[in-house]
Coordinates of C-alpha atoms in Angstrom, one line a residue:
M172 CA -37.2 -89.3 -8.7
R173 CA -34.9 -85.9 -8.5
L174 CA -34.2 -84.1 -11.1
Y175 CA -31.4 -81.8 -11.7
I176 CA -31.3 -78.6 -14.9
E177 CA -29.1 -75.5 -14.6
I178 CA -28.5 -73.1 -17.9
L179 CA -25.9 -70.1 -18.2
I180 CA -28.1 -66.6 -19.0
R181 CA -26.5 -63.9 -19.0
A182 CA -28.7 -60.9 -18.6
D183 CA -30.0 -59.1 -15.6
M184 CA -30.8 -60.3 -12.5
E185 CA -34.5 -58.5 -12.0
A186 CA -35.4 -59.5 -15.7
L187 CA -34.9 -63.2 -14.8
W188 CA -36.6 -62.7 -11.3
Q189 CA -40.0 -61.4 -12.8
A190 CA -39.7 -63.6 -16.3
T191 CA -39.3 -66.7 -13.5
Q192 CA -41.6 -65.3 -10.9
D193 CA -44.3 -63.7 -13.0
P194 CA -47.4 -66.6 -14.1
A195 CA -48.5 -64.4 -17.3
L196 CA -44.7 -64.6 -18.5
H197 CA -43.3 -67.8 -16.9
T198 CA -46.3 -69.9 -18.5
R199 CA -44.7 -68.0 -22.2
W200 CA -41.8 -69.7 -21.6
D201 CA -41.9 -72.7 -20.2
L202 CA -43.6 -76.2 -21.4
R203 CA -44.3 -77.9 -18.9
F204 CA -47.4 -75.0 -18.2
G205 CA -50.4 -73.9 -20.1
H206 CA -52.0 -71.6 -18.0
I207 CA -50.9 -70.4 -13.9
H208 CA -53.4 -68.8 -11.5
P209 CA -52.7 -67.4 -8.1
L210 CA -55.5 -68.2 -5.8
P211 CA -56.4 -64.6 -4.3
E212 CA -58.0 -66.5 -0.6
D213 CA -54.8 -68.1 -0.7
P214 CA -51.3 -66.3 -1.0
G215 CA -48.8 -68.0 -2.5
A216 CA -51.2 -70.4 -3.6
F217 CA -51.4 -70.8 -7.3
R218 CA -53.4 -73.5 -9.9
Y219 CA -51.6 -74.6 -12.6
A220 CA -52.9 -76.6 -15.9
T221 CA -51.7 -77.9 -19.1
L222 CA -53.5 -79.4 -21.6
G223 CA -56.5 -79.7 -19.3
I224 CA -54.6 -81.5 -16.5
S225 CA -54.4 -79.5 -13.9
G226 CA -52.8 -79.3 -10.2
T227 CA -52.4 -76.9 -7.2
G228 CA -48.8 -75.6 -6.1
V229 CA -47.9 -73.4 -3.2
S230 CA -44.4 -71.3 -2.6
T231 CA -42.4 -72.4 1.1
G232 CA -40.4 -69.0 0.8
N233 CA -38.1 -66.9 -1.0
R234 CA -34.6 -66.1 0.0
H235 CA -32.1 -63.2 -0.9
A236 CA -28.6 -63.8 0.4
A237 CA -26.0 -61.4 1.0
D238 CA -23.6 -62.2 -1.5
G239 CA -26.9 -61.6 -4.9
T240 CA -28.7 -65.0 -4.8
R241 CA -31.9 -66.0 -4.6
T242 CA -33.9 -69.1 -4.1
S243 CA -37.7 -70.0 -4.6
A244 CA -38.8 -73.1 -3.0
L245 CA -42.5 -74.3 -3.8
R246 CA -44.7 -77.5 -3.3
F247 CA -46.6 -79.0 -5.8
G248 CA -49.5 -82.1 -7.2
S249 CA -52.1 -83.2 -9.0
T250 CA -54.9 -85.7 -8.6
H251 CA -55.4 -85.6 -12.2
P252 CA -55.2 -89.3 -13.6
L253 CA -53.0 -88.6 -16.8
S254 CA -51.1 -85.4 -15.0
P255 CA -47.3 -86.8 -15.0
I256 CA -46.5 -85.8 -11.2
R257 CA -48.6 -86.6 -8.2
A258 CA -46.1 -85.1 -5.8
G259 CA -43.6 -83.1 -5.4
S260 CA -41.5 -80.3 -4.1
G261 CA -38.1 -77.9 -5.6
Y262 CA -36.5 -74.7 -5.4
W263 CA -35.4 -73.0 -8.4
R264 CA -31.9 -71.2 -7.8
Y265 CA -29.9 -67.5 -9.2
V266 CA -26.5 -68.0 -8.3
P267 CA -24.5 -64.1 -9.7
T268 CA -20.8 -65.4 -11.1
A269 CA -18.8 -63.7 -13.7
A270 CA -20.5 -64.5 -16.5
G271 CA -23.8 -64.4 -15.7
I272 CA -26.5 -66.4 -13.5
R273 CA -26.3 -69.5 -13.0
F274 CA -30.2 -70.5 -13.0
L275 CA -31.0 -73.6 -11.8
T276 CA -33.9 -75.7 -10.4
S277 CA -33.2 -79.7 -8.0
Y278 CA -36.9 -80.9 -7.6
G279 CA -38.3 -84.0 -6.1
Y280 CA -41.7 -85.9 -7.6
R281 CA -43.4 -88.9 -7.8
P282 CA -43.5 -90.0 -11.2
H283 CA -47.0 -91.1 -13.2
V284 CA -47.3 -91.1 -16.6
L285 CA -44.4 -89.4 -18.3
P286 CA -41.1 -90.7 -17.8
P287 CA -38.0 -88.8 -16.1
R288 CA -35.7 -88.7 -18.7
L289 CA -39.0 -86.4 -20.6
M290 CA -39.1 -84.0 -17.5
W291 CA -35.9 -83.7 -17.7
W292 CA -36.2 -82.7 -21.2
A293 CA -39.5 -80.4 -21.2
T294 CA -37.6 -78.3 -18.4
A295 CA -34.3 -77.7 -20.0
W296 CA -35.9 -77.1 -23.2
S297 CA -38.0 -74.7 -21.7
F298 CA -34.7 -73.2 -19.4
D299 CA -32.9 -72.9 -23.1
R300 CA -35.7 -71.1 -24.0
L301 CA -35.5 -68.7 -21.3
R302 CA -32.2 -67.6 -22.4
L303 CA -32.5 -67.2 -25.5
W304 CA -35.6 -64.8 -24.3
L305 CA -33.2 -62.8 -22.1
E306 CA -30.4 -62.6 -24.1
T307 CA -31.4 -62.2 -27.9
G308 CA -34.5 -60.6 -27.4
R309 CA -36.7 -63.4 -29.1
S310 CA -39.8 -64.4 -28.1
P311 CA -40.6 -67.5 -26.6
A312 CA -43.1 -68.0 -29.5
R313 CA -40.4 -67.5 -31.9
T314 CA -38.3 -69.7 -31.1
L315 CA -41.1 -72.4 -30.4
L316 CA -42.0 -71.7 -34.5
Q317 CA -37.8 -72.0 -35.3
A318 CA -37.4 -74.6 -33.5
L319 CA -40.8 -76.6 -34.8
A320 CA -39.1 -75.2 -38.1
E321 CA -36.1 -76.5 -38.3
A322 CA -37.4 -80.5 -36.6
A323 CA -39.5 -80.4 -39.9
G324 CA -36.6 -79.8 -42.1
R325 CA -34.9 -82.3 -40.5
T326 CA -37.8 -85.0 -40.6
A327 CA -37.9 -84.0 -44.4
A328 CA -34.0 -84.6 -44.7
V329 CA -35.3 -88.1 -44.0
A330 CA -38.1 -88.9 -45.7
L331 CA -36.5 -87.4 -48.9
A332 CA -33.3 -89.4 -48.2
A333 CA -35.4 -92.8 -47.8
W334 CA -37.3 -92.1 -50.7
T335 CA -34.0 -91.0 -53.5
L336 CA -31.6 -93.6 -51.8
G337 CA -33.1 -95.9 -49.1
P338 CA -33.1 -98.0 -46.2
L339 CA -28.9 -97.7 -45.2
P340 CA -28.7 -93.9 -46.5
A341 CA -31.8 -92.7 -44.5
A342 CA -30.7 -94.3 -41.3
A343 CA -26.8 -92.1 -42.1
V344 CA -29.2 -89.2 -43.0
A345 CA -30.9 -90.2 -39.5
A346 CA -28.2 -90.5 -37.5
L347 CA -26.6 -87.1 -38.5
A348 CA -30.3 -85.2 -38.1
V349 CA -30.2 -85.9 -34.4
A350 CA -26.3 -85.6 -33.5
L351 CA -25.8 -82.1 -35.3
P352 CA -26.4 -79.7 -32.4
P353 CA -29.8 -77.2 -33.0
L354 CA -28.6 -73.8 -34.2
P355 CA -27.9 -70.9 -32.2
G356 CA -31.3 -69.7 -31.9
T357 CA -33.2 -72.9 -31.6
P358 CA -33.7 -74.0 -27.6
A359 CA -32.0 -76.8 -26.5
A360 CA -32.2 -78.8 -23.8
R361 CA -28.4 -80.2 -24.6
R362 CA -26.9 -76.9 -23.5
C363 CA -28.0 -77.5 -19.8
L364 CA -26.5 -79.5 -17.0
R365 CA -27.8 -82.8 -15.4
H366 CA -25.6 -81.9 -13.0
P367 CA -24.4 -79.5 -10.5
D368 CA -20.7 -78.2 -11.5
R369 CA -17.9 -79.7 -9.2
A370 CA -15.9 -77.1 -9.1
L371 CA -19.3 -75.3 -8.2
K372 CA -20.4 -77.7 -4.8
E373 CA -24.6 -76.8 -4.5
R374 CA -25.8 -76.2 -1.2
P375 CA -28.8 -77.6 -0.4
C376 CA -32.1 -75.2 -0.7
P377 CA -33.1 -74.1 2.7
R378 CA -36.3 -75.3 4.4
S379 CA -38.7 -72.4 5.5
S380 CA -41.6 -73.1 8.2
S381 CA -42.3 -69.1 8.5
A382 CA -44.5 -67.2 6.0
R383 CA -44.2 -68.3 2.2
S384 CA -42.9 -65.5 0.6
A385 CA -41.3 -63.6 2.7
P386 CA -37.6 -63.1 1.5
T387 CA -34.6 -63.0 4.1
S388 CA -33.8 -59.8 5.2
T389 CA -29.9 -59.0 4.2
A390 CA -29.5 -58.3 8.3
S391 CA -30.9 -61.6 9.0
T392 CA -28.5 -63.6 7.0
R393 CA -25.7 -61.3 8.2
S394 CA -26.7 -62.2 12.0
S395 CA -27.3 -66.1 10.8
S396 CA -23.8 -66.4 9.6
A397 CA -22.2 -64.1 12.2
A398 CA -24.2 -66.5 14.9
S399 CA -22.4 -69.2 12.5
A400 CA -19.0 -68.4 12.4
S401 CA -19.1 -68.0 16.3
G402 CA -20.2 -71.4 17.3
S403 CA -18.1 -73.1 14.9
T404 CA -15.2 -71.1 16.5
A405 CA -17.1 -71.8 19.6
A406 CA -16.9 -75.4 19.0
R407 CA -12.6 -76.1 18.1
R408 CA -11.8 -74.7 21.3
A409 CA -13.5 -77.2 22.5

């Protein structure tokens, strides 16, 4: 199973990189992780846990391209019987544009317990929670409370309609509660893309078999690009 989630974040690249790469900051906004602990004895490796369900992961490489794009790849998995993921791998990509940073992820995994649609929702909701944090300064804890309050308000409206108006009006109110978009300050998974924008074709994640966290230098990126261009020209001449 492979999932894709993308959102546009109007923030500084370094702030976004720090919020996603620092384990202590990552767990503040990502609904999928309660704790992330780096393993000192194995650089690049980490252990994660949520509601008592633990797993391990390892960074397989970070890459900084000459155009400002960054990529962070990893593998992860868990043997816990209630873990929603048995094993998987994926990447985060940070693409600077004139409108902001396209922050996106694509990961494949063997699903277990939770359906893929729920996994997509948890990831997308967390991405929008991160966006609100970086764009508005509202803490992840505050936006979580706002989301819970808004959900409680909509549920109360449906219950009140059922109590005072009957089942049919209550069904209409329930449909309206689901259809209405969340408030601007409330995280919402619907603000994320499920597929890459065709106008901005997504490149596959580069595989890294070298040092786990050593970024590719600008010089090496330019050398690779030059070599590729030279090879393509030679091929056309042949």
